[in-house]
mmCIF file of C-alpha atoms in Angstrom:
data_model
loop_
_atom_site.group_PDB
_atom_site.id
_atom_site.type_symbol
_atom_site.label_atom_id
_atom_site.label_comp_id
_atom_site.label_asym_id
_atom_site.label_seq_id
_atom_site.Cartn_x
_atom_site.Cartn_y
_atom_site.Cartn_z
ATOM 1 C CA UNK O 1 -51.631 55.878 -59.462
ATOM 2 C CA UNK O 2 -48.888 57.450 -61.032
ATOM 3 C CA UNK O 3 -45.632 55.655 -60.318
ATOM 4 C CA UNK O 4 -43.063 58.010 -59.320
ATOM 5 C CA UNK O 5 -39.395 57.798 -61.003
ATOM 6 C CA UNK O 6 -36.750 58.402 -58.872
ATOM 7 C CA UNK O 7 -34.188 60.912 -60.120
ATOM 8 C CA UNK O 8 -31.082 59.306 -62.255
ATOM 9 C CA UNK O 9 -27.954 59.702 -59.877
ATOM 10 C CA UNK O 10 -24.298 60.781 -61.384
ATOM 11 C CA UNK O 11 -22.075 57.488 -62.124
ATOM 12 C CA UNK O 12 -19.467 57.489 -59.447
ATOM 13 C CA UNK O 13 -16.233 58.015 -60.621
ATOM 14 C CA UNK O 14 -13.755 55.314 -61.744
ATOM 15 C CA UNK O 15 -11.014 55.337 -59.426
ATOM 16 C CA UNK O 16 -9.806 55.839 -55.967
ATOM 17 C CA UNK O 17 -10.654 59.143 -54.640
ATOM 18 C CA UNK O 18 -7.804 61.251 -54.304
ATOM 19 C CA UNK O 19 -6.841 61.760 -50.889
ATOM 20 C CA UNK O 20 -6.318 65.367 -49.435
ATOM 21 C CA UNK O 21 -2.820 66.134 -49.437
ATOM 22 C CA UNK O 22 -1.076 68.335 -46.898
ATOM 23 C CA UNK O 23 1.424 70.535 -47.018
ATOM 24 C CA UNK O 24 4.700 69.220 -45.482
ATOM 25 C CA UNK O 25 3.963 65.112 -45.912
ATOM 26 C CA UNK O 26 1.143 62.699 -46.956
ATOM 27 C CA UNK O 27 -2.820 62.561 -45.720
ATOM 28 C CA UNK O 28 -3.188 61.717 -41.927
ATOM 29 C CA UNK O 29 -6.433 60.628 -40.686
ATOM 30 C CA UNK O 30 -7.797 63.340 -38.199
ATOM 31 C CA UNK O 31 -7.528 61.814 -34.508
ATOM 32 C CA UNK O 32 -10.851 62.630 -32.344
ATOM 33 C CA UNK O 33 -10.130 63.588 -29.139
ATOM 34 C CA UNK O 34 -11.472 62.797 -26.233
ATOM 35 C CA UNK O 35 -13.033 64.899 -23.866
ATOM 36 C CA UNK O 36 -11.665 65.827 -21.041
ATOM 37 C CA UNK O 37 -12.293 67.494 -17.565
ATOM 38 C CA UNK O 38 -11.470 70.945 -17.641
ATOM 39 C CA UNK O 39 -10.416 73.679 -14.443
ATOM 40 C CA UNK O 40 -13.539 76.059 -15.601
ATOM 41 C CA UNK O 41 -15.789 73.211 -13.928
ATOM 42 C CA UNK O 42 -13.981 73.116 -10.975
ATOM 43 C CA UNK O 43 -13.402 76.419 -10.406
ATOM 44 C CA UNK O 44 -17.088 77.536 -11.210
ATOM 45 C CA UNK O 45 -18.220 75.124 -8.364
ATOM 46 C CA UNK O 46 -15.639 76.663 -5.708
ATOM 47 C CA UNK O 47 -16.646 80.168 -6.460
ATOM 48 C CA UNK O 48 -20.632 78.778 -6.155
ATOM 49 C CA UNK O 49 -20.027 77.345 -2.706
ATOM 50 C CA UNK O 50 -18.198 80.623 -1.720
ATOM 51 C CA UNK O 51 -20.823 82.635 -2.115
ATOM 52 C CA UNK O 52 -23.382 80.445 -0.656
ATOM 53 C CA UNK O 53 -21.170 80.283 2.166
ATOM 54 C CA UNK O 54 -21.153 84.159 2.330
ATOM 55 C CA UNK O 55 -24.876 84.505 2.079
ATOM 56 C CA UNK O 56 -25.157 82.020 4.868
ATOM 57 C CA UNK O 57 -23.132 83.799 7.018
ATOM 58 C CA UNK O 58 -24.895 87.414 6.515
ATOM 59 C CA UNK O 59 -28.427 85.356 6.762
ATOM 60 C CA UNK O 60 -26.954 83.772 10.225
ATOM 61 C CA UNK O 61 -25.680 87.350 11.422
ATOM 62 C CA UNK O 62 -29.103 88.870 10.335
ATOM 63 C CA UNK O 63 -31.111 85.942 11.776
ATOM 64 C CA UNK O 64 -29.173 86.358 15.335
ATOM 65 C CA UNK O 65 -30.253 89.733 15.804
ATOM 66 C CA UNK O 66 -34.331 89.306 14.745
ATOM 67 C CA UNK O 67 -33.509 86.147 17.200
ATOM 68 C CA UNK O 68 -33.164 88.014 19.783
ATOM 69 C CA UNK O 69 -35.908 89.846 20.117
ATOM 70 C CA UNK O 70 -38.380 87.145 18.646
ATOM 71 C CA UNK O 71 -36.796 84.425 20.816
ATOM 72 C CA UNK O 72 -39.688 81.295 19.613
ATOM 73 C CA UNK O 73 -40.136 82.098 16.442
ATOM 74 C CA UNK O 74 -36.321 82.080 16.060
ATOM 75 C CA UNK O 75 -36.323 78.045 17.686
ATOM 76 C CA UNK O 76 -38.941 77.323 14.937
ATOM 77 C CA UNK O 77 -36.871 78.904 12.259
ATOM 78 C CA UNK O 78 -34.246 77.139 13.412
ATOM 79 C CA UNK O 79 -35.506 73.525 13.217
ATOM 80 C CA UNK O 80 -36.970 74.129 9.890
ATOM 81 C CA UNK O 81 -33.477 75.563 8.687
ATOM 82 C CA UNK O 82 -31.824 71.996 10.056
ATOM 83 C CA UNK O 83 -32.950 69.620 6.853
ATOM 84 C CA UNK O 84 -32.456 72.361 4.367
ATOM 85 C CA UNK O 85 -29.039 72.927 4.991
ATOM 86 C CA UNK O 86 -28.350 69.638 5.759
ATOM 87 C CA UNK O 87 -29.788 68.830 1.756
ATOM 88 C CA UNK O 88 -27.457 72.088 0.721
ATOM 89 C CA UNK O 89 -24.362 70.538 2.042
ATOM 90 C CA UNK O 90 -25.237 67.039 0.926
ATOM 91 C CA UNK O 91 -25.132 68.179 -2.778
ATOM 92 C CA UNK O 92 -22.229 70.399 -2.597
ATOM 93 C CA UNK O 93 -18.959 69.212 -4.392
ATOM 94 C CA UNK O 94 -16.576 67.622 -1.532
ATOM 95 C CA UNK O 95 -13.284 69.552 -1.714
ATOM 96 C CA UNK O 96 -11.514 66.789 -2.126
ATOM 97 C CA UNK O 97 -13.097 66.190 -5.310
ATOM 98 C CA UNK O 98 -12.532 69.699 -6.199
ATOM 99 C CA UNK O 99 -8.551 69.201 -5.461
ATOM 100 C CA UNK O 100 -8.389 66.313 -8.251
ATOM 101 C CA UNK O 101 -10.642 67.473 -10.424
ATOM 102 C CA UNK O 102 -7.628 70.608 -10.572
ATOM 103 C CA UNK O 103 -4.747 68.493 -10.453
ATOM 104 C CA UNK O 104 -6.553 66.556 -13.490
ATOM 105 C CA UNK O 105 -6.677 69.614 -15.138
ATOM 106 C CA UNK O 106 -3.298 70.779 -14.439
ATOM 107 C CA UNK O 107 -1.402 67.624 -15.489
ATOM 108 C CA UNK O 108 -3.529 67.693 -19.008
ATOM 109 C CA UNK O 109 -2.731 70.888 -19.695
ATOM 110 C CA UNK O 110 1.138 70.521 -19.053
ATOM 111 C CA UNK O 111 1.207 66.839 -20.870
ATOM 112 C CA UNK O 112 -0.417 68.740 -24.146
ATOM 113 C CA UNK O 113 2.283 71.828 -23.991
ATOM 114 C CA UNK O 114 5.215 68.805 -23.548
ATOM 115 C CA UNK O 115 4.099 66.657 -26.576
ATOM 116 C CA UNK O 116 3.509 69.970 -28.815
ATOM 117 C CA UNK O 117 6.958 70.964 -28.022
ATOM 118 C CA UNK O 118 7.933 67.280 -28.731
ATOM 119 C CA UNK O 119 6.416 67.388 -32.141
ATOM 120 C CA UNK O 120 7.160 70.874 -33.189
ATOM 121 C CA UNK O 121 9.985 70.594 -36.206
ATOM 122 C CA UNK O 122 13.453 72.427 -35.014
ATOM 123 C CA UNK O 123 14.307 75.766 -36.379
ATOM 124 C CA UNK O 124 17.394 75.759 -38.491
ATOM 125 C CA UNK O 125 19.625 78.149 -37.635
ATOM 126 C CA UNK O 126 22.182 79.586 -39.807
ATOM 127 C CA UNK O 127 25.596 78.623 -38.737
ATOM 128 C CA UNK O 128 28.725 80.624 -39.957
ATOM 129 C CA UNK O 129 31.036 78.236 -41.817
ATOM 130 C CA UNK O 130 33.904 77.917 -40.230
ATOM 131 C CA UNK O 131 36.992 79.940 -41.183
ATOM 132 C CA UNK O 132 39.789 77.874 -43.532
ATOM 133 C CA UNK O 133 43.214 77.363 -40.882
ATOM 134 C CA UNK O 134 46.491 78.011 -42.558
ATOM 135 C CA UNK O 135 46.380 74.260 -43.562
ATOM 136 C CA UNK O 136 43.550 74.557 -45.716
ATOM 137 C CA UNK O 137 44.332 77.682 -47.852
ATOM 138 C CA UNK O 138 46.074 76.766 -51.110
ATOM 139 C CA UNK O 139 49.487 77.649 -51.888
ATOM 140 C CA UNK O 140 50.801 80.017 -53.608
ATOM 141 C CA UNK O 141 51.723 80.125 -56.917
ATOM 142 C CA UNK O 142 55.589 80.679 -57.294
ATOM 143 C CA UNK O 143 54.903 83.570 -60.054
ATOM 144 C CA UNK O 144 52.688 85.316 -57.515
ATOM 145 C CA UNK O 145 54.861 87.793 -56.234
ATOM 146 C CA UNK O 146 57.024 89.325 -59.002
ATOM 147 C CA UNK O 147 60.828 89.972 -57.976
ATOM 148 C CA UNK O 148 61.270 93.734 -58.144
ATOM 149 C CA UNK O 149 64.687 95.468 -57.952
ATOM 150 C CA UNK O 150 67.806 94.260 -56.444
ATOM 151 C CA UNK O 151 68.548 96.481 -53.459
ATOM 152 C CA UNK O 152 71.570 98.242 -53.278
ATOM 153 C CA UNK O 153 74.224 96.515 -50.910
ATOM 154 C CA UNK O 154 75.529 98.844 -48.575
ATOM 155 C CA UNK O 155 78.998 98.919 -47.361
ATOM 156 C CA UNK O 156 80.791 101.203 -44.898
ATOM 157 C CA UNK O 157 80.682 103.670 -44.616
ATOM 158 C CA UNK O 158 77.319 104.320 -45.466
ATOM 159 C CA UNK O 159 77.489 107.763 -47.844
ATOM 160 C CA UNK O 160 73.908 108.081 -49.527
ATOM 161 C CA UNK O 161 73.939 111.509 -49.970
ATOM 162 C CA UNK O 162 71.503 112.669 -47.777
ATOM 163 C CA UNK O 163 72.417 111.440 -44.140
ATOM 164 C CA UNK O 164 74.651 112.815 -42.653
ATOM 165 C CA UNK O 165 77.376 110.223 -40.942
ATOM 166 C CA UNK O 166 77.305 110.528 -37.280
ATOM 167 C CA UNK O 167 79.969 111.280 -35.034
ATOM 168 C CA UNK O 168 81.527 108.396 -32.767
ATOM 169 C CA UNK O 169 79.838 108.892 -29.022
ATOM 170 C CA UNK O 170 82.078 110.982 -26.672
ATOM 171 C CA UNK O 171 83.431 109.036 -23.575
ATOM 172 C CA UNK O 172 81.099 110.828 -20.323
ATOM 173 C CA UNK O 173 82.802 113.183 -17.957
ATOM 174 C CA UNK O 174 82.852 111.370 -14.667
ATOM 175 C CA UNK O 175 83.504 115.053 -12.893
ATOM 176 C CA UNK O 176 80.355 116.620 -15.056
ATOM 177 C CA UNK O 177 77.356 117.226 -12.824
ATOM 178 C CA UNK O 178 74.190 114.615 -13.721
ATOM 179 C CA UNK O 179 70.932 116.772 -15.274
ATOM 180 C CA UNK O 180 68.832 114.513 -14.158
ATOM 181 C CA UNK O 181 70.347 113.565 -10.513
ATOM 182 C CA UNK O 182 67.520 115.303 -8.214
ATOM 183 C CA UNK O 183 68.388 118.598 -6.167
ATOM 184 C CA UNK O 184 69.847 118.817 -3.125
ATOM 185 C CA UNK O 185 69.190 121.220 -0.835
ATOM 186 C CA UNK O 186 71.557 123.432 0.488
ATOM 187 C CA UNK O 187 73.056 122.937 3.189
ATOM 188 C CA UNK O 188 73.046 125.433 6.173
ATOM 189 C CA UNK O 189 75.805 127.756 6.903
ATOM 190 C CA UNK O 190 77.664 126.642 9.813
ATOM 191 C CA UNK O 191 76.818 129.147 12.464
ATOM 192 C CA UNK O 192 79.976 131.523 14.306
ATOM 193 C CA UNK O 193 81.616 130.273 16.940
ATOM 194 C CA UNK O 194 80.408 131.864 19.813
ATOM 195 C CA UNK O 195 82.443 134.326 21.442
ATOM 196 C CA UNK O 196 84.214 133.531 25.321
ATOM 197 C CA UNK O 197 85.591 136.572 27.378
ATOM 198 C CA UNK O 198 87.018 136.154 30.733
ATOM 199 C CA UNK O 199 85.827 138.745 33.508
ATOM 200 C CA UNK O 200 88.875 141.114 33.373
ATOM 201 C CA UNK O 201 88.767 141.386 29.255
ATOM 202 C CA UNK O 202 84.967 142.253 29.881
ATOM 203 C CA UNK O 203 85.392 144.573 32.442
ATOM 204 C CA UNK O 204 87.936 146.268 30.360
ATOM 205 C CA UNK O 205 85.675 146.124 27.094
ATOM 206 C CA UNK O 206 83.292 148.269 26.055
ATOM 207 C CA UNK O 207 79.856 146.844 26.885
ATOM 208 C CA UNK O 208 77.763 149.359 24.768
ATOM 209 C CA UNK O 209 79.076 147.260 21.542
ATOM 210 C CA UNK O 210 79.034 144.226 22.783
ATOM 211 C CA UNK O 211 76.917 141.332 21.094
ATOM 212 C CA UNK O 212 75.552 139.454 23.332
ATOM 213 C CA UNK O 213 73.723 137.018 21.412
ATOM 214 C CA UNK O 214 77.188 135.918 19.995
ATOM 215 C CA UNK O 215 78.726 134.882 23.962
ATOM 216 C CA UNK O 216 78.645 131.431 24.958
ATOM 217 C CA UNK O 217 76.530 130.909 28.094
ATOM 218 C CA UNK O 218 79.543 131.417 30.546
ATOM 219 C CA UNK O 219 80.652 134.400 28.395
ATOM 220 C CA UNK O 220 76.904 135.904 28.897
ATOM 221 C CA UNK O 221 76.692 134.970 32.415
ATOM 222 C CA UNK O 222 80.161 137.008 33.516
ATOM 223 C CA UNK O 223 78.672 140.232 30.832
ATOM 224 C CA UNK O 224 75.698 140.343 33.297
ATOM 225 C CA UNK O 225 77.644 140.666 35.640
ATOM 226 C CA UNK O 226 80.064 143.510 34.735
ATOM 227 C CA UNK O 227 77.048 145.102 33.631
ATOM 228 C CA UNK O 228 76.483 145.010 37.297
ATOM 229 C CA UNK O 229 79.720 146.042 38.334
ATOM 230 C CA UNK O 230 79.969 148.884 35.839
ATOM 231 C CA UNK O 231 76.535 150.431 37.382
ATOM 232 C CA UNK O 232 77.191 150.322 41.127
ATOM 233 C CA UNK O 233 77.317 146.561 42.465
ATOM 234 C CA UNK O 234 80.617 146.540 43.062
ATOM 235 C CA UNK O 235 80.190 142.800 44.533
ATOM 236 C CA UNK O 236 78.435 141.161 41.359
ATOM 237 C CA UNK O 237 80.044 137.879 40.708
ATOM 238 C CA UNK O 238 78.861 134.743 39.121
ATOM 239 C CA UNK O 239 77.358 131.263 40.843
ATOM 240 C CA UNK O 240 76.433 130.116 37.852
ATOM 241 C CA UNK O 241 76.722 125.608 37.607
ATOM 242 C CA UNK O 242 74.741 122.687 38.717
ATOM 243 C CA UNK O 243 73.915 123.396 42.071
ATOM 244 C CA UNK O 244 73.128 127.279 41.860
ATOM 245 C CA UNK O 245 69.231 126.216 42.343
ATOM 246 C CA UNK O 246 68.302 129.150 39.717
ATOM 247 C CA UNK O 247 71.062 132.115 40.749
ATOM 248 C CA UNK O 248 73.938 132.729 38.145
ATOM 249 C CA UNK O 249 74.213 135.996 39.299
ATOM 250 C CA UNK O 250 74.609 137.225 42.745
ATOM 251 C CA UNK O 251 75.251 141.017 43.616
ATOM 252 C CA UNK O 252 74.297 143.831 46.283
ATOM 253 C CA UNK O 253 72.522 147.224 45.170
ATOM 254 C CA UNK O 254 73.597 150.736 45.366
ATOM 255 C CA UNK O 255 70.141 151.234 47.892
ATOM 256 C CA UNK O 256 71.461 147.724 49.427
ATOM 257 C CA UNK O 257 69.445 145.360 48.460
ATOM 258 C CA UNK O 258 70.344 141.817 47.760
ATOM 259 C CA UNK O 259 69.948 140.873 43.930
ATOM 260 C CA UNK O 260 69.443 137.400 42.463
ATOM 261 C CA UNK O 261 69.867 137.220 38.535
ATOM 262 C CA UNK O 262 69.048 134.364 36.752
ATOM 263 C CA UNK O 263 70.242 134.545 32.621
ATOM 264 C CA UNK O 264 69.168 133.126 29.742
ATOM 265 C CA UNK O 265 70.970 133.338 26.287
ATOM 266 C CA UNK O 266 67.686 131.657 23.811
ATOM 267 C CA UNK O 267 68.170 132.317 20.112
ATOM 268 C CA UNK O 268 65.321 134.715 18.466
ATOM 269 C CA UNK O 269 62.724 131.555 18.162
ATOM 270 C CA UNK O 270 62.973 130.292 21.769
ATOM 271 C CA UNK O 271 60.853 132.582 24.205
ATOM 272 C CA UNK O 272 61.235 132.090 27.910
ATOM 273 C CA UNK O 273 58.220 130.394 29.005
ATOM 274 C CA UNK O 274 56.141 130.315 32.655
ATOM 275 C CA UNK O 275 57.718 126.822 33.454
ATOM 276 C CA UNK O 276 61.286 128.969 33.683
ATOM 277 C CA UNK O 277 59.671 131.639 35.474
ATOM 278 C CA UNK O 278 58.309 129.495 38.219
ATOM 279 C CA UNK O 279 61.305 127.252 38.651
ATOM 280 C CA UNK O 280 63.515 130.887 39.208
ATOM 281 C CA UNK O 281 60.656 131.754 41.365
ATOM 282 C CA UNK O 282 60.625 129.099 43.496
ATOM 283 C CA UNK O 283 63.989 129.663 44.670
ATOM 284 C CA UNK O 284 65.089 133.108 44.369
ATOM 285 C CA UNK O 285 63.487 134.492 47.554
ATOM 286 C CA UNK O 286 63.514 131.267 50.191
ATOM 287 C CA UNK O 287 66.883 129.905 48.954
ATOM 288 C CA UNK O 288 68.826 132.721 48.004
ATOM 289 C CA UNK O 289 67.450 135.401 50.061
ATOM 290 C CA UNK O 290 66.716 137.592 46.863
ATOM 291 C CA UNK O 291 65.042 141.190 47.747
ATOM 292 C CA UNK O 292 65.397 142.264 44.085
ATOM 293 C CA UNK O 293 65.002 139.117 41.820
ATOM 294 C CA UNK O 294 65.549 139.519 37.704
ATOM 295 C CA UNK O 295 65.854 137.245 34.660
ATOM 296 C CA UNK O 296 67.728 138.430 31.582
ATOM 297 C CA UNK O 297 67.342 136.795 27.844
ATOM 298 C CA UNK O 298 68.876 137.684 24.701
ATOM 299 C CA UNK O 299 65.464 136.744 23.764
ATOM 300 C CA UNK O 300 61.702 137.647 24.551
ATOM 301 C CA UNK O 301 59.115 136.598 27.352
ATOM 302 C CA UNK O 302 55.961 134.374 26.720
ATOM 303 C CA UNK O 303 52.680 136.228 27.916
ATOM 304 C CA UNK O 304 52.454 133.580 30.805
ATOM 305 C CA UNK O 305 55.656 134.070 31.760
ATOM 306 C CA UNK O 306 55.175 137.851 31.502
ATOM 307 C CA UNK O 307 51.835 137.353 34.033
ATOM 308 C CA UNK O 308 53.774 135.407 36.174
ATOM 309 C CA UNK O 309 56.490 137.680 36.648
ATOM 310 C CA UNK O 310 54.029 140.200 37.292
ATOM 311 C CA UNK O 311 51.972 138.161 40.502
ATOM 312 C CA UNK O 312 55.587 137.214 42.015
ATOM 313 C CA UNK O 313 57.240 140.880 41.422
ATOM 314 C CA UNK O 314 60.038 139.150 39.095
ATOM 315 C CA UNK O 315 61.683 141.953 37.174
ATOM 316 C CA UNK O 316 62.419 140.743 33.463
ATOM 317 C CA UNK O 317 64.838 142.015 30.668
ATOM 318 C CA UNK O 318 64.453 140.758 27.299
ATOM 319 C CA UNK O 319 66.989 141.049 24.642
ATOM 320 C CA UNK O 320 66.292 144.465 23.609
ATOM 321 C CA UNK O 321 66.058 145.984 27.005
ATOM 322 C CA UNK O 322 69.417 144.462 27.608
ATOM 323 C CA UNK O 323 70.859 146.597 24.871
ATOM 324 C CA UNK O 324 69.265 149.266 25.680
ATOM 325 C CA UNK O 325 70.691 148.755 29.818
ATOM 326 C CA UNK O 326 74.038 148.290 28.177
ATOM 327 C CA UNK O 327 74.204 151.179 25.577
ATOM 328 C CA UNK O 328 73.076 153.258 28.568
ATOM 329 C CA UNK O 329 69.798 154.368 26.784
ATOM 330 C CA UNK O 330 67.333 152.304 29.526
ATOM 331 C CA UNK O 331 67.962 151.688 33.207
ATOM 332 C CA UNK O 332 69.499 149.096 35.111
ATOM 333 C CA UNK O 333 66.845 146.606 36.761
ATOM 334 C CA UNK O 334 67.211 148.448 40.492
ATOM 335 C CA UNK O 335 67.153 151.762 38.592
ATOM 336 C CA UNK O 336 64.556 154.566 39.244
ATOM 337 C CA UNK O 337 63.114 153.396 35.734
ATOM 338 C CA UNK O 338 62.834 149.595 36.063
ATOM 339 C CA UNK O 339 59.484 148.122 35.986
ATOM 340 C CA UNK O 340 58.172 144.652 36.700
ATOM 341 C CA UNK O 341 57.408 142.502 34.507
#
């Protein structure tokens, strides 16, 4: 037999083997980790037993209805299906078991993220050096600044040559009006004294020129009635106060008839109104026995009023019927051309 020669092997080398070296610090031996329970077990064993369960249940709903009409072959079915699932449950997982082997899982999992967070190296972050305070600057040096040109002292008074001096302030005019005080607005004209005749100088004026928006109440009151006088009630004569209960004046008609005047001397603005109407009506026929009953205004008539007068047969003369009765251009309020209203 040939004697075989086994091959001649490479010396070792002389020396301690060089250790691998890693960036960042020296050689660490490599740590073998253990093995560990992981969630994919657990979960793979719930999602098994619900689908078994499932398939049960759709077997058990089919079964029921082939039970009922094969009613002994369903008891044998029955009794043979006892063991098997009896076996099925026996080797199923307990949930219980399921819950730790999860929580087991869980807890690993967060312990590894803590101690790689733990071990991980901090990030430097550049931090802005902070600015020098006033302490920490150097001086100055004296030379820094060089001194310029001395400025010019001035002196009073100040004559440069190109401003102009100004003049010394003026004392203010305590009578001069203020620009800025704010407008006032003017004031209204006092209005004319009104006018106040007696009867005699009216019945000797001429009532065609007479203003009677310019007569005091009395004054207009005692005009009415020379109006009356001058066209045929020779007995017109004034009531007029606090107890004539809506009368002021009182007279007797050419035809005879009794006449009840009630007057009113408003400004333009100030229409008589259905509340003066019906407190004139309310009295002029059962209190003073009027037959002809009329209410004169320097003024005009509401169109309540207006109706009013109309329903009760109250004659009325506004202001420019009044001038027109007076200038002898319209007719007296028994006249042939009087209307109601």
């Amino acid at each position: 037999m040939i004697d075989e020669v086994a091959p001649e092997r490479e010396p070792l080398a002389e020396g301690p083997i060089p250790a691998r070296v890693v960036r960042g610090g020296s050689h660490r031996p490599r740590r073998m980790r253990r093995a560990r329970p992981t969630v994919r077990s657990g979960s793979l064993a719930v999602v098994l037993a619900a689908a078994i369960l499932t398939g049960l249940a759709l077997a058990f709903q089919g079964f029921a209805r082939w039970a009922g009409d094969h009613s002994g072959w369903a008891v044998l079915l029955g009794l043979a299906a006892v063991p098997v699932l009896y076996a099925l449950l026996r080797g199923m997982p307990h949930a219980r078991d399921l819950r730790r082997a999860a929580r087991a899982g869980m807890a690993e999992a967060e312990a590894d993220a803590l101690a790689a967070t733990r071990a991980a190296p901090p990030v430097p972050v550049d931090e802005p050096a902070d600015p020098p305070t006033r302490t920490q600057q150097p001086p100055l040096p004296a030379d820094a600044f060089p001194p310029g040109p001395e400025e010019p002292t001035l002196t009073a008074p100040f004559h440069d040559g190109r401003t102009a001096p100004l003049p010394d302030p003026e004392a203010p005019d305590p009578y001069a009006a203020d620009p800025y005080a704010p407008e006032r607005a003017p004031e209204p004209e006092p209005e004319a004294e009104a006018v106040s005749l007696t009867a005699a100088e009216l019945d000797g004026a001429d009532l065609a020129t007479l203003d009677f928006a310019a007569l005091d109440p009395d004054t207009f009151e005692e005009a009415v009635a020379a109006l009356c006088r001058r066209d045929g009630c020779a007995d017109a004569e004034t009531v007029g106060g606090a107890g004539d209960l809506g009368a002021d004046v009182l007279a007797t008609a050419p035809d005879g008839r009794r006449v009840v005047i009630q007057c009113k001397r408003y400004g333009p603005e100030n229409k008589v109104g259905s509340q003066d109407l019906q407190r004139f009506g309310g009295t002029c026929w059962s209190v003073h026995g009027a037959q002809l009953a009329v209410l004169v205004t320097t003024s005009e008539f509401t169109a309540p009023a207006e109706g009013y007068a109309d329903s009760c047969g109250i004659r009325c003369i506004n202001g420019t019927e009044l001038t027109a009765w007076a200038e002898g251009t319209g007719p007296a309020p028994w006249g042939p051309g009087a209307t109601l209203g």
